[in-house]
Short mmCIF file of C-alpha atoms in Angstrom, two decimals:
data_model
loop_
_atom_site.label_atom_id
_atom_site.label_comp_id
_atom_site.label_asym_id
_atom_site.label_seq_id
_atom_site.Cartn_x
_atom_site.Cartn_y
_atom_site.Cartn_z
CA UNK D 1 -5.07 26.73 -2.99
CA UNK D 2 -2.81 24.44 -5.19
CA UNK D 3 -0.06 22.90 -3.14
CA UNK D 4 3.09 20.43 -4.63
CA UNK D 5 3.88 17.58 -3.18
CA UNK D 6 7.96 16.51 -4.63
CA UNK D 7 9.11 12.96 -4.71
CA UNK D 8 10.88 12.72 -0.91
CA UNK D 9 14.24 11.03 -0.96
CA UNK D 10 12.74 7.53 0.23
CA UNK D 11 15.46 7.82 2.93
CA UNK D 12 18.67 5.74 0.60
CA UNK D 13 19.91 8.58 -0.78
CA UNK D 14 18.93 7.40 -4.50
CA UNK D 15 18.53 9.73 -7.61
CA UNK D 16 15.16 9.05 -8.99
CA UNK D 17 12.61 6.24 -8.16
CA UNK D 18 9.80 4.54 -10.95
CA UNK D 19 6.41 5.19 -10.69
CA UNK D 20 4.89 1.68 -10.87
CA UNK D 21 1.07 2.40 -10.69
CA UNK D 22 -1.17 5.43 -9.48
CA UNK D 23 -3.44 4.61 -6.25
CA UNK D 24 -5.45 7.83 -6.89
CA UNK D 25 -6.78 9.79 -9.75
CA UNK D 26 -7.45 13.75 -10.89
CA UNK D 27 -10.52 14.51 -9.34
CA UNK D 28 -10.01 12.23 -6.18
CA UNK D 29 -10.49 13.65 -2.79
CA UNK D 30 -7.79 12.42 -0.26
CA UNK D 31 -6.83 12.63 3.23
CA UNK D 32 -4.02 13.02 5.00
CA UNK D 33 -1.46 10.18 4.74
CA UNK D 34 -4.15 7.96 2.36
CA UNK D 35 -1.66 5.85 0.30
CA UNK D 36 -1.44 7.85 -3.25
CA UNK D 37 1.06 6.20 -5.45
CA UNK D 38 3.31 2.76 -5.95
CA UNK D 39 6.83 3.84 -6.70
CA UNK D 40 9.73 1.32 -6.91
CA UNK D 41 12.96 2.27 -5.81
CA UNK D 42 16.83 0.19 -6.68
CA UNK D 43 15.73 -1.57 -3.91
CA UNK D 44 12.01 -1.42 -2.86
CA UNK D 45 8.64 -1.25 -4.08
CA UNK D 46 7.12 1.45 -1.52
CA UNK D 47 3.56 3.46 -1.05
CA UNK D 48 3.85 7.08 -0.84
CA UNK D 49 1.19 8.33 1.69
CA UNK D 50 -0.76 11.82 0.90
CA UNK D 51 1.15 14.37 2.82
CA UNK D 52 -2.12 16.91 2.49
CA UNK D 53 -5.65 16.04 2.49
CA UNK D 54 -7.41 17.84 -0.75
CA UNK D 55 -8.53 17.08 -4.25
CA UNK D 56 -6.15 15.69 -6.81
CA UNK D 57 -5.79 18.46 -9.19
CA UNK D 58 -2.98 17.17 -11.55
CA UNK D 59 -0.50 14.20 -11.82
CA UNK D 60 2.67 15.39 -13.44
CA UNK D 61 3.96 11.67 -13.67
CA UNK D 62 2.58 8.71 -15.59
CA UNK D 63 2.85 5.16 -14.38
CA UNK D 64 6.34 3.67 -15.84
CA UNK D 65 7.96 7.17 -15.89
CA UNK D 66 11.04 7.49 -13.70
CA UNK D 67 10.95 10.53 -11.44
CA UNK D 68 13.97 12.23 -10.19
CA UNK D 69 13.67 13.17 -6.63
CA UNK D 70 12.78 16.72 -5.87
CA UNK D 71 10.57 17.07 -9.04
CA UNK D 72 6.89 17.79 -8.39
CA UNK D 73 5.02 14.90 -8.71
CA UNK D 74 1.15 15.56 -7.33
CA UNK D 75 -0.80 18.57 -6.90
CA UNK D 76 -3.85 19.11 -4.41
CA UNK D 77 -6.02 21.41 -4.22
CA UNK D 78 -6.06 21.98 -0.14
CA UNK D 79 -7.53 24.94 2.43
CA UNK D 80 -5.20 27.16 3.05
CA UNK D 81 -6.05 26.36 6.87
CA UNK D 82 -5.05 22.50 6.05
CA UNK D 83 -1.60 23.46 4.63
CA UNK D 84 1.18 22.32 7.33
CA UNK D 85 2.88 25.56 6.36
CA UNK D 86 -0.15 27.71 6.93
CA UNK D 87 0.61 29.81 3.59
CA UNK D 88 0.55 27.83 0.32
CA UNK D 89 0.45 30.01 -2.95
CA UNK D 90 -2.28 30.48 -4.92
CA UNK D 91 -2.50 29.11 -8.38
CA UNK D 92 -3.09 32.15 -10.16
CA UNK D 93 0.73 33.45 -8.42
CA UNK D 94 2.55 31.28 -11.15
CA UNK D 95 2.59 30.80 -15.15
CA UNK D 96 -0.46 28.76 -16.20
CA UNK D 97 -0.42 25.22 -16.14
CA UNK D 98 2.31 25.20 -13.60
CA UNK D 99 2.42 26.13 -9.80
CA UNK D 100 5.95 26.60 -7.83
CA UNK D 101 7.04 24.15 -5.03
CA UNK D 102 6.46 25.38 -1.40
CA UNK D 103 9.76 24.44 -0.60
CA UNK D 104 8.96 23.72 3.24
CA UNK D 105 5.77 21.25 2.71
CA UNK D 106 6.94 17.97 4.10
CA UNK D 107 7.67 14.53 2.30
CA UNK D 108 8.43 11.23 3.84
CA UNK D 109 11.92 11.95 5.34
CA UNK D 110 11.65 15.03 6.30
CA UNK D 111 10.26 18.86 4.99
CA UNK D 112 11.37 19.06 1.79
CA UNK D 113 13.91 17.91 -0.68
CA UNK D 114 15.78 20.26 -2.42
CA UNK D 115 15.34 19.82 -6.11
CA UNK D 116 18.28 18.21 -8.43
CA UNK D 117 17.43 19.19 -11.59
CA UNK D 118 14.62 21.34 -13.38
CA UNK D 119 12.35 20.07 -15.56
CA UNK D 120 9.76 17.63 -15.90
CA UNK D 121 10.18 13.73 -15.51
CA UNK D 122 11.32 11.48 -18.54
CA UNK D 123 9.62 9.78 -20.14
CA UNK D 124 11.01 6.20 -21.56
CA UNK D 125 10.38 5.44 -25.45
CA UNK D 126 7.68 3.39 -25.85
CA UNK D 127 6.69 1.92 -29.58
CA UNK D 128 2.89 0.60 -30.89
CA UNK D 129 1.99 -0.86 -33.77
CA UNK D 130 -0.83 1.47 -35.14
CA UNK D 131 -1.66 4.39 -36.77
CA UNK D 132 -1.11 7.81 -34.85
CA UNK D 133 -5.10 7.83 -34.16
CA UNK D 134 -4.95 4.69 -32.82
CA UNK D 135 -2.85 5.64 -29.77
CA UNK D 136 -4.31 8.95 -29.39
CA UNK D 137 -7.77 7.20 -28.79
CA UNK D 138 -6.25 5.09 -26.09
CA UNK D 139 -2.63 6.86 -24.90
CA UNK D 140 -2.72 5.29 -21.37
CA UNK D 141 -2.66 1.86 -22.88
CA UNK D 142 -0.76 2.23 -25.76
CA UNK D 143 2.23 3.37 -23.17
CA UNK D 144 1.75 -0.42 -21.52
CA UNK D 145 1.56 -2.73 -24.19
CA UNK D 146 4.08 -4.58 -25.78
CA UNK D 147 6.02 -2.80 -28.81
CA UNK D 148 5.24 -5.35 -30.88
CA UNK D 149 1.62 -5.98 -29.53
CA UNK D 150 -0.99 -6.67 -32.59
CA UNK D 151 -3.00 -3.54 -33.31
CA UNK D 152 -6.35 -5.53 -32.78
CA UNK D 153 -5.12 -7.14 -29.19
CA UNK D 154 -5.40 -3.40 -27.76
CA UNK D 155 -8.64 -3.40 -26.33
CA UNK D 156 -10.00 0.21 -24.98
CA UNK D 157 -10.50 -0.33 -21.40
CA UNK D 158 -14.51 0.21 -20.05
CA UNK D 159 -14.71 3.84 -17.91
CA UNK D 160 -15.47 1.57 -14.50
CA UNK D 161 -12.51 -0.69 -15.14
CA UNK D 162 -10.41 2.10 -16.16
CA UNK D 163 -10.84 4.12 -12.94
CA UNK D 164 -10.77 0.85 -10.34
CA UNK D 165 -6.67 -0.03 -9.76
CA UNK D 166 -5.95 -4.03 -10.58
CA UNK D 167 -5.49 -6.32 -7.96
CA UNK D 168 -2.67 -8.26 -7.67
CA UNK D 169 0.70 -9.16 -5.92
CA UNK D 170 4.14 -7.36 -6.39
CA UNK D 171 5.63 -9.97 -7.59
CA UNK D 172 3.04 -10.21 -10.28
CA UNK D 173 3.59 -6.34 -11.42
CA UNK D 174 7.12 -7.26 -11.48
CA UNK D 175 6.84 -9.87 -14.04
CA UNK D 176 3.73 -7.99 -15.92
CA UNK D 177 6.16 -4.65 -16.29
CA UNK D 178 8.98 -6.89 -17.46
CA UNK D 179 6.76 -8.36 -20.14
CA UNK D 180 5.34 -4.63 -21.22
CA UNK D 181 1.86 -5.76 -19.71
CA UNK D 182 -0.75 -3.22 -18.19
CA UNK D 183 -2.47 -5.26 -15.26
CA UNK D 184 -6.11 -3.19 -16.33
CA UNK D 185 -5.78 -5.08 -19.79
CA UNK D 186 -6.20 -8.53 -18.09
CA UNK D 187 -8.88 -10.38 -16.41
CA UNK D 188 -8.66 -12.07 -13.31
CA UNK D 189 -9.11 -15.68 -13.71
CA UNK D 190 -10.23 -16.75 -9.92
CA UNK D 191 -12.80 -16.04 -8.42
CA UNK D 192 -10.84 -13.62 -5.62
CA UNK D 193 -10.51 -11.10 -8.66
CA UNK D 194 -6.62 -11.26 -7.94
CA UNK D 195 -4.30 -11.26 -11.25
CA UNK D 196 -2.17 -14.24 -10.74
CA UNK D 197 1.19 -14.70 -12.83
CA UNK D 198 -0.87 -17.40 -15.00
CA UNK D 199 -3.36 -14.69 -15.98
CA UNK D 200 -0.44 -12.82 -17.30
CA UNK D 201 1.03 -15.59 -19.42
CA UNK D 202 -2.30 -16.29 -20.80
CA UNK D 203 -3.12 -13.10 -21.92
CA UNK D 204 0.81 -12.91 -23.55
CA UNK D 205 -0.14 -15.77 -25.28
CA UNK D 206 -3.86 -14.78 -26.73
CA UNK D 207 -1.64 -11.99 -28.31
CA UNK D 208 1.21 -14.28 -30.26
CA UNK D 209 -0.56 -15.74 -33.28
CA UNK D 210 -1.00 -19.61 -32.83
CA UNK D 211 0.82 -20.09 -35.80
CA UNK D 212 3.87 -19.38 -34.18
CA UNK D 213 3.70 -21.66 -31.08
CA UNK D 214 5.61 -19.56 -28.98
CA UNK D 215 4.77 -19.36 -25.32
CA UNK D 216 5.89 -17.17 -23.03
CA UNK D 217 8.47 -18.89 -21.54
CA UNK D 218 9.90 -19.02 -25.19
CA UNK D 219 10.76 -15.27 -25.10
CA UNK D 220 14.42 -14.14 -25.47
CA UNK D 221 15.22 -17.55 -26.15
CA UNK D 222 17.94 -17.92 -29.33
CA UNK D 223 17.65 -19.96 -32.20
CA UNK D 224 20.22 -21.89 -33.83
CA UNK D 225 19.16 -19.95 -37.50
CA UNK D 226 16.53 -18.37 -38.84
CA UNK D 227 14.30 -15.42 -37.22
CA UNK D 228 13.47 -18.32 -34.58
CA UNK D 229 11.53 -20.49 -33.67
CA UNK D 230 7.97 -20.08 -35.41
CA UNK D 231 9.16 -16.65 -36.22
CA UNK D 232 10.03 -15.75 -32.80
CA UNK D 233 12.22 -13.15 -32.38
CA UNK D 234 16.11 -14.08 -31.12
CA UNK D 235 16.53 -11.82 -28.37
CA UNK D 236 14.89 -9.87 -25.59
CA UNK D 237 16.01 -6.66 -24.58
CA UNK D 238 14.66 -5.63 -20.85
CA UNK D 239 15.89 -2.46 -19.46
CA UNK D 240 18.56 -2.56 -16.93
CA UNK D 241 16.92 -0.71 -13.73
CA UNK D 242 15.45 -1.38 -10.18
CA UNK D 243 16.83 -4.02 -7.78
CA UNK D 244 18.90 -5.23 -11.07
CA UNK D 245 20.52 -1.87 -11.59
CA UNK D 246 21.53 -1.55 -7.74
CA UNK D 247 23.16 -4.81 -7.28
CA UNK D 248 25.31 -4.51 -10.19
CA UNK D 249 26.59 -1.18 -9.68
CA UNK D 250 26.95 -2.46 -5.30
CA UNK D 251 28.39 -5.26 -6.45
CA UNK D 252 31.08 -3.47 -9.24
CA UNK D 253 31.73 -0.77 -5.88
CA UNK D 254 32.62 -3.64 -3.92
CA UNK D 255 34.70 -5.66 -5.98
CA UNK D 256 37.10 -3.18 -7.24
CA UNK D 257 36.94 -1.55 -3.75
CA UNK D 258 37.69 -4.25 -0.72
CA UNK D 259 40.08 -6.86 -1.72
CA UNK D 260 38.07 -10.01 -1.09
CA UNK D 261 39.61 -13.26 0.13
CA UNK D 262 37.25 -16.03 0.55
CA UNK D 263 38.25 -19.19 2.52
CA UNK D 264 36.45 -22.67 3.15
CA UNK D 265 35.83 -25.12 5.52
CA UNK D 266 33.63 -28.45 5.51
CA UNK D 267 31.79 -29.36 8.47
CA UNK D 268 29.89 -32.39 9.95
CA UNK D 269 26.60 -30.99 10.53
CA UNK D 270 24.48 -34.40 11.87
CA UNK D 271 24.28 -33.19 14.98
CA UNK D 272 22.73 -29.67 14.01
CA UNK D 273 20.54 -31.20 11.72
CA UNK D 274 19.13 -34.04 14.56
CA UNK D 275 19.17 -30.87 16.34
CA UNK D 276 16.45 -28.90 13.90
CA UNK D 277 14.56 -32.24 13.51
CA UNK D 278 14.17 -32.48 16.98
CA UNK D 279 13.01 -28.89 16.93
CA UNK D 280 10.69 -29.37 14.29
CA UNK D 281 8.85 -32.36 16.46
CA UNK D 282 8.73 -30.39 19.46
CA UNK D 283 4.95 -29.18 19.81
CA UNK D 284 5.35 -25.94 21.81
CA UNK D 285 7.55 -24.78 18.76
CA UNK D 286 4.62 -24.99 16.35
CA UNK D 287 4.34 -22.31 14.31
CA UNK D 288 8.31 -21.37 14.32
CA UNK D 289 9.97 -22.64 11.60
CA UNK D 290 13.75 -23.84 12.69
CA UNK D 291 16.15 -24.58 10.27
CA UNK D 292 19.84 -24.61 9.96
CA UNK D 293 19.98 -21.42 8.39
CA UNK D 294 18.31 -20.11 11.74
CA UNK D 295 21.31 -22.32 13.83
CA UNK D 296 23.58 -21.14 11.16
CA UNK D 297 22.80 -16.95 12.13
CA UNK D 298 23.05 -17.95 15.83
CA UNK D 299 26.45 -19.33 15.73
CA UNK D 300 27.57 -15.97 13.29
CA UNK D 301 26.37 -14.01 16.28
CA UNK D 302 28.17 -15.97 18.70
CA UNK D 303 30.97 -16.43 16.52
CA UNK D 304 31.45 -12.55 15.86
CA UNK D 305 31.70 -12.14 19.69
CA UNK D 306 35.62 -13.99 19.60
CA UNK D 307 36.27 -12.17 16.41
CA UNK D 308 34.58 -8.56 16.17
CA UNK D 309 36.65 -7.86 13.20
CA UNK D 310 34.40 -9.25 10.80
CA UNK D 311 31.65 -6.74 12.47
CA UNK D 312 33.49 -3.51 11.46
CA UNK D 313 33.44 -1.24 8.40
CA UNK D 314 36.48 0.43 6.51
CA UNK D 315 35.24 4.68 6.25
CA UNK D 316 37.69 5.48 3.55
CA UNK D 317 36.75 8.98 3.82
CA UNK D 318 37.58 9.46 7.74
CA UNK D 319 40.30 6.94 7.72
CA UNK D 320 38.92 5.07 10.39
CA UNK D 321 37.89 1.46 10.95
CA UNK D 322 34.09 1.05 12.46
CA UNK D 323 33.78 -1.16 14.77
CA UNK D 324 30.27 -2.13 15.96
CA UNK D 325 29.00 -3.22 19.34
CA UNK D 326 25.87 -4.66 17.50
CA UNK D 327 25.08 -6.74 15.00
CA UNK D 328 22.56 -6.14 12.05
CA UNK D 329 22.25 -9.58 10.50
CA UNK D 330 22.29 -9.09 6.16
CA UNK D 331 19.98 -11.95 5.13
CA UNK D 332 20.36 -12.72 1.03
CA UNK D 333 17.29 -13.39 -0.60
CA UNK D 334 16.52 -14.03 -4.13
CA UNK D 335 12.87 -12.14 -5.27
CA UNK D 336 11.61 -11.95 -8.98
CA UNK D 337 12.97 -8.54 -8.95
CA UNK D 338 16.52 -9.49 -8.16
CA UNK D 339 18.88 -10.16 -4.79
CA UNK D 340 18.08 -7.96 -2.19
CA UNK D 341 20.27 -8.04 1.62
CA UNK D 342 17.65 -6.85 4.37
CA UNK D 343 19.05 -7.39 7.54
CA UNK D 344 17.59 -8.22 10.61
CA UNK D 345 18.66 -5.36 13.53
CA UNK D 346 19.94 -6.00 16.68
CA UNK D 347 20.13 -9.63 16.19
CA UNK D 348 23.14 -10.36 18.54
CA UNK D 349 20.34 -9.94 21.43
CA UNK D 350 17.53 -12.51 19.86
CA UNK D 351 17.68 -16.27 21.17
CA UNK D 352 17.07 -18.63 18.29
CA UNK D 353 13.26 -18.74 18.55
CA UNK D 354 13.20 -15.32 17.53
CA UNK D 355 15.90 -15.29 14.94
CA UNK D 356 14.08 -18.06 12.79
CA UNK D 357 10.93 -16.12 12.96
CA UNK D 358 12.72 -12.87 12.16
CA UNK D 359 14.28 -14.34 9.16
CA UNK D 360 11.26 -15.97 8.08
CA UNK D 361 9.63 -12.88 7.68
CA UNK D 362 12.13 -11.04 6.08
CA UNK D 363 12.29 -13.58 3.48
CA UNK D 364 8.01 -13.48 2.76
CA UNK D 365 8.33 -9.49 2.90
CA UNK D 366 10.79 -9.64 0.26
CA UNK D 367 9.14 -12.03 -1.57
CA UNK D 368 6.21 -9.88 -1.65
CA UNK D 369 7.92 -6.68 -3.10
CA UNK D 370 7.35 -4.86 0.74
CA UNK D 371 10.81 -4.73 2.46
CA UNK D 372 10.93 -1.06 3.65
CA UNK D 373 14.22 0.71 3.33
CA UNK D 374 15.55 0.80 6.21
CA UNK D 375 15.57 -2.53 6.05
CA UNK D 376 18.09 -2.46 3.04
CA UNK D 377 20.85 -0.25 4.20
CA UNK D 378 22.41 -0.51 7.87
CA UNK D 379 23.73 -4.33 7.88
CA UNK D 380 26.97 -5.32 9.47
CA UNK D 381 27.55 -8.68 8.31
CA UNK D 382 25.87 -10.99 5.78
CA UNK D 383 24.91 -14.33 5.07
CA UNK D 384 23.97 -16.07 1.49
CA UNK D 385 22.13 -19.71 1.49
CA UNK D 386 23.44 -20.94 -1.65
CA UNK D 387 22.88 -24.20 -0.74
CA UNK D 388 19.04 -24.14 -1.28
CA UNK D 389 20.13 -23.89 -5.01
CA UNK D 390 22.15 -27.27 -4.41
CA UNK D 391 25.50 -25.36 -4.31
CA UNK D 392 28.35 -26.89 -2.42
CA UNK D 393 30.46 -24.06 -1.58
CA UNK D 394 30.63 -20.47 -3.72
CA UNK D 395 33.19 -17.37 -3.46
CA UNK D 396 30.19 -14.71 -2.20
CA UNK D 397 30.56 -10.92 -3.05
CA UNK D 398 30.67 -9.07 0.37
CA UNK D 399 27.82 -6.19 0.52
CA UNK D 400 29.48 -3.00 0.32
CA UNK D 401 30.49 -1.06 3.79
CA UNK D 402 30.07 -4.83 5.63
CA UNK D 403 34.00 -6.74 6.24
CA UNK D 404 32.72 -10.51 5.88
CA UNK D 405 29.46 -12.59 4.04
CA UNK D 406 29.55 -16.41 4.82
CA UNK D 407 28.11 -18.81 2.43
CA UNK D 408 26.21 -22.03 3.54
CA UNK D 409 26.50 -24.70 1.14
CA UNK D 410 24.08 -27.89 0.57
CA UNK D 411 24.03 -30.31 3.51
CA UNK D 412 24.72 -33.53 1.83
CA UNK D 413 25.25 -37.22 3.17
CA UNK D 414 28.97 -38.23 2.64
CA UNK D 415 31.07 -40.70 4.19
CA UNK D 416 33.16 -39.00 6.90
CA UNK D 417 35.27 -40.35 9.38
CA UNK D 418 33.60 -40.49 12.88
CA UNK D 419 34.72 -41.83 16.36
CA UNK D 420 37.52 -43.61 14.31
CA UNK D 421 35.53 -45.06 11.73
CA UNK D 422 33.61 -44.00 8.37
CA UNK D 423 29.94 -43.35 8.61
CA UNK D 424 27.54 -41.58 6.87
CA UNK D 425 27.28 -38.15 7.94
CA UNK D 426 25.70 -34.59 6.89
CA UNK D 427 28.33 -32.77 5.89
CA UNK D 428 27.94 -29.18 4.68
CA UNK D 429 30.62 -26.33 2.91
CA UNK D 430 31.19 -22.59 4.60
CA UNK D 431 32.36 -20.10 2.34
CA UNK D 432 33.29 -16.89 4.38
CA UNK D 433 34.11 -13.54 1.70
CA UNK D 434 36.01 -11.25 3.81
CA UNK D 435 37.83 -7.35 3.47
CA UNK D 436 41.78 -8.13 3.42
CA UNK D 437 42.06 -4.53 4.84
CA UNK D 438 40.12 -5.21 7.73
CA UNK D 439 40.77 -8.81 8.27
CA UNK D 440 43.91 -10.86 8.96
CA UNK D 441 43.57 -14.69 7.57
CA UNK D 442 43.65 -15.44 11.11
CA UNK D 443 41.29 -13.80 12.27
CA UNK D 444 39.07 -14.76 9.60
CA UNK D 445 40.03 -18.63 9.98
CA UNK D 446 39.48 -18.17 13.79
CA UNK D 447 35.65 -17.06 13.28
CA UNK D 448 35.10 -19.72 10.75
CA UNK D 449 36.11 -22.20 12.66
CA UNK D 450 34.09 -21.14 16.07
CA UNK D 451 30.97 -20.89 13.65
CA UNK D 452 31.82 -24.44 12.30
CA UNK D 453 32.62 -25.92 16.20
CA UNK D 454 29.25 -24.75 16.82
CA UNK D 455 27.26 -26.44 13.56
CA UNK D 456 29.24 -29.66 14.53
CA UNK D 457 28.22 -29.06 18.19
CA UNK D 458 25.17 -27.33 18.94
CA UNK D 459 25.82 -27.22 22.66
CA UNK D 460 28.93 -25.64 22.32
CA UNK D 461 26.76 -22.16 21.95
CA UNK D 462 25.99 -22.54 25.50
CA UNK D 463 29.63 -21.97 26.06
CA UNK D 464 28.64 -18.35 24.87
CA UNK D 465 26.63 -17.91 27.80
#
C-alpha cells in the first residue's frame, strides 16, 4: 500500500517551508516518528518525524526546493494494518507515477492539511557551468554548487558518501546554502568528522583561481572600477527568504500598523552591576549565568505589574484590547540566519535564578538553528540587548500583536552626580518602543521609570513582594 504523507502546517500558519536536507532515502525502511527530513521554515529550522513506519518509495521534493504546505511530499510503502486510517489506497487506484492524498493521515499539527494549491513543488533556477552531459551525470550536485562553480571543481560524490547525510551544525548549513555549497562536496577537517564553517571557506576558496586572490569574505564586496578586485565580481545577489523574509515583511506589518513612540531614560546602574558581580562570585550560583539582561527581564516583569498596559494586544478585527494576566517574555536574538523573538512563557512566575537560565538557553537554541515554533509566536512583550553591539540607546521596532519592546543600551562608566557630588558611575540608556493606541505617554513613562528605580535599586524589587 502506497500512503502520502503532505507537508503539515508546522503550526505558524506559513505558506510553504524549504526543504534544507533529506534524513532518509528511496529504499529506506522507517519507523514511526524516525526523523525524515530538515525543513526550514520563516522562522525555524525543524525535523519532520515519519508519521508511518514503511519503506520510502518516492521523494517528490529535492533538497533546496520550497514546498507549499499541503503538497505531497513523501511516499511509503506501509501495511495496510499499519495505516492510522486503517484503509490507505492502493497504488494501482491512481494514474501511474502518482498516488492521491488520504486526506485523513495525520501530520504534525493535526490529521491533515487541506491542500492550497495543485501541483508539484517549485523548483528555484539553478545555473552550472558545463555541458548538458555534465549535469546529467551528476544532477544532485550540479543543483548545489555555485552558478559560477569551475566545471572541473565538481567532483562526483563516491556511492558510500553519497548515501551517508553530512555532519554538521545549523548554523553551518546556513552559511553553506547561502554560499550555494552542498555539505557532501566537503571534507571534514577535524578529526570529529563535523563540517565546521572553516571547512566551508576553504573549500570556496580551492574553487576561486589563485590568481584572483579573492577570499571568501571578499564576496559581494564592490569595487571602486573595474570587474573588481582580481576579477571578482561587484555584487552578490542572495535570495530574500527564511528568517530574512519574515522579519521584513513583520517588521513592514508593524510599522505601518501601530504608531510607535519610543521614549528614553538614562539610569545609574552601579548598584545592579555590583549586584551581578556579587552574583557571579557567589559559589552556590555556579553554573547560572547572571547578568543584567537577566535583572533587566525581572524588573520588566515587575514593572508590567504597575502598568499592565504594555502587556496587552490591539485585535483590530474584534475591536477589542487584550489584556493578559501573564507574561511571555520576547527575547531578541541575533543568529546567522537573521533576528528571531522566542519568548520565554510564563515568565512573570520565575525568580531570577530561573529567568537567567531560561534566557540562556533560548539564546544557544537559537544559535543552533533549533528554536521550535511555538517558541516564536505567543510573546507579550519584548526586549532587544542592543547594547552588546556597543549601542547607547536605539528606537526598537515593536514585534507585531505585542504593545511595548524596551531596549537596553551599553553600560558605560560616566561621571554622574551621586550623593551630591560627581563620581564615576555605570550608567546605561532604556529605549522603550510602545503602541500609541494602546498606550498613554504616561503610562508608558510610569513603567519605564519603575523598571529604571529598580536597575538603580535592586532591592526595590522586593517591594514587589
Amino acid at each position: 500500500m502506497i500512503a502520502e504523507f503532505l507537508l503539515p502546517d508546522l503550526g505558524e500558519g506559513l505558506p510553504e517551508a524549504e526543504i534544507v536536507q533529506w534524513l532518509v532515502a528511496q529504499g529506506d525502511d522507517v519507523h514511526l516518528n524516525q526523523p525524515i527530513a530538515e525543513v526550514e521554515t520563516a522562522k525555524a529550522i525543524v525535523e519532520l518525524p515519519s508519521p508511518f513506519a514503511g519503506t520510502v518509495s518516492a521523494l517528490h521534493a529535492a533538497a533546496g526546493d520550497v514546498v507549499e504546505v499541503g503538497s505531497p511530499l513523501i511516499a511509503f510503502e506501509v501495511d495496510a494494518a499499519d495505516s492510522p486510517s486503517g484503509d490507505v489506497p492502493e497504488a494501482t487506484s491512481a494514474p501511474a507515477g502518482h498516488v492521491e492524498p488520504e486526506p485523513s493521515l495525520p501530520n504534525l499539527v493535526g490529521y491533515g492539511a487541506a491542500p492550497r494549491a495543485a501541483g508539484r513543488p517549485r523548483r528555484r533556477a539553478r545555473v552550472l557551468a558545463g555541458t548538458d552531459e555534465d549535469r546529467e551525470a551528476t544532477p544532485t550536485i550540479a543543483a548545489q554548487v555555485l552558478h559560477d562553480a569551475p566545471h572541473d571543481a565538481v567532483t562526483p560524490l563516491r556511492d558510500d558518501v553519497r548515501d551517508e547525510r553530512p555532519r554538521s551544525t545549523p548554523p553551518v548549513r546556513a552559511y553553506a546554502r547561502a554560499h550555494g555549497v552542498d555539505l557532501a562536496l566537503i571534507e571534514a577537517s577535524g578529526v570529529t568528522g563535523i563540517i565546521r564553517r572553516e571547512d566551508v571557506d576553504r573549500f570556496l576558496a580551492d574553487r576561486t583561481p589563485a590568481a584572483s586572490g579573492a577570499s571568501p569574505a571578499d564576496a559581494g564586496r564592490v569595487s571602486p572600477a573595474g570587474t573588481g578586485r582580481g576579477g571578482a565580481e561587484r555584487e552578490t545577489r542572495v535570495p530574500i527568504r527564511g528568517v530574512r523574509k519574515h522579519t521584513a515583511a513583520a517588521m513592514v506589518r508593524s510599522a505601518f500598523t501601530a504608531p510607535h513612540v519610543t521614549t528614553f531614560l538614562e539610569v545609574d546602574v552601579t548598584e545592579t552591576t555590583r549586584f551581578v558581580a556579587n552574583l557571579r562570585a557567589d559559589r552556590r550560583l555556579d553554573g547560572h549565568r547572571i547578568g543584567i539582561m537577566a535583572v533587566a527581564a525581572k524588573a520588566v516583569c515587575l514593572a508590567l505589574r504597575v502598568e499592565p498596559t504594555l502587556n496587552a494586544a490591539w485585535d483590530e478585527d474584534a475591536g477589542e484590547i487584550v489584556q493578559y494576566h501573564y507574561v511571555n517574555l520576547g527575547i531578541a536574538a541575533a543568529t546567522e540566519r537573521g533576528l528571531i523573538v522566542p519568548h520565554v512563557a510564563d515568565a512573570d512566575r520565575l525568580g531570577l535564578v530561573d529567568l537567567a537560565d531560561e534566557i540562556a538557553r533560548l539564546a544557544q537554541t537559537a544559535r543552533a538553528g533549533r528554536t521550535s515554533p511555538a517558541a516564536l509566536s505567543g510573546g507579550t512583550f519584548s526586549i532587544t540587548n542592543f547594547g552588546v553591539f556597543g549601542i547607547d540607546a536605539g528606537t526598537p521596532i515593536l514585534n507585531p500583536g505585542e504593545a511595548g519592546i524596551l531596549g537596553l543600551g551599553s553600560v558605560r562608566r560616566r561621571p554622574w552626580e551621586h550623593e551630591g557630588d560627581i563620581a564615576l558611575r555605570d550608567v546605561m540608556t532604556l529605549s522603550l518602543s510602545f503602541d500609541h493606541r494602546l498606550v498613554d505617554g504616561e503610562q508608558a513613562s510610569r513603567f519605564l521609570t519603575t523598571v529604571g528605580d529598580i536597575l538603580r535599586e535592586p532591592g526595590r524589587a522586593l517591594l514587589f513582594g
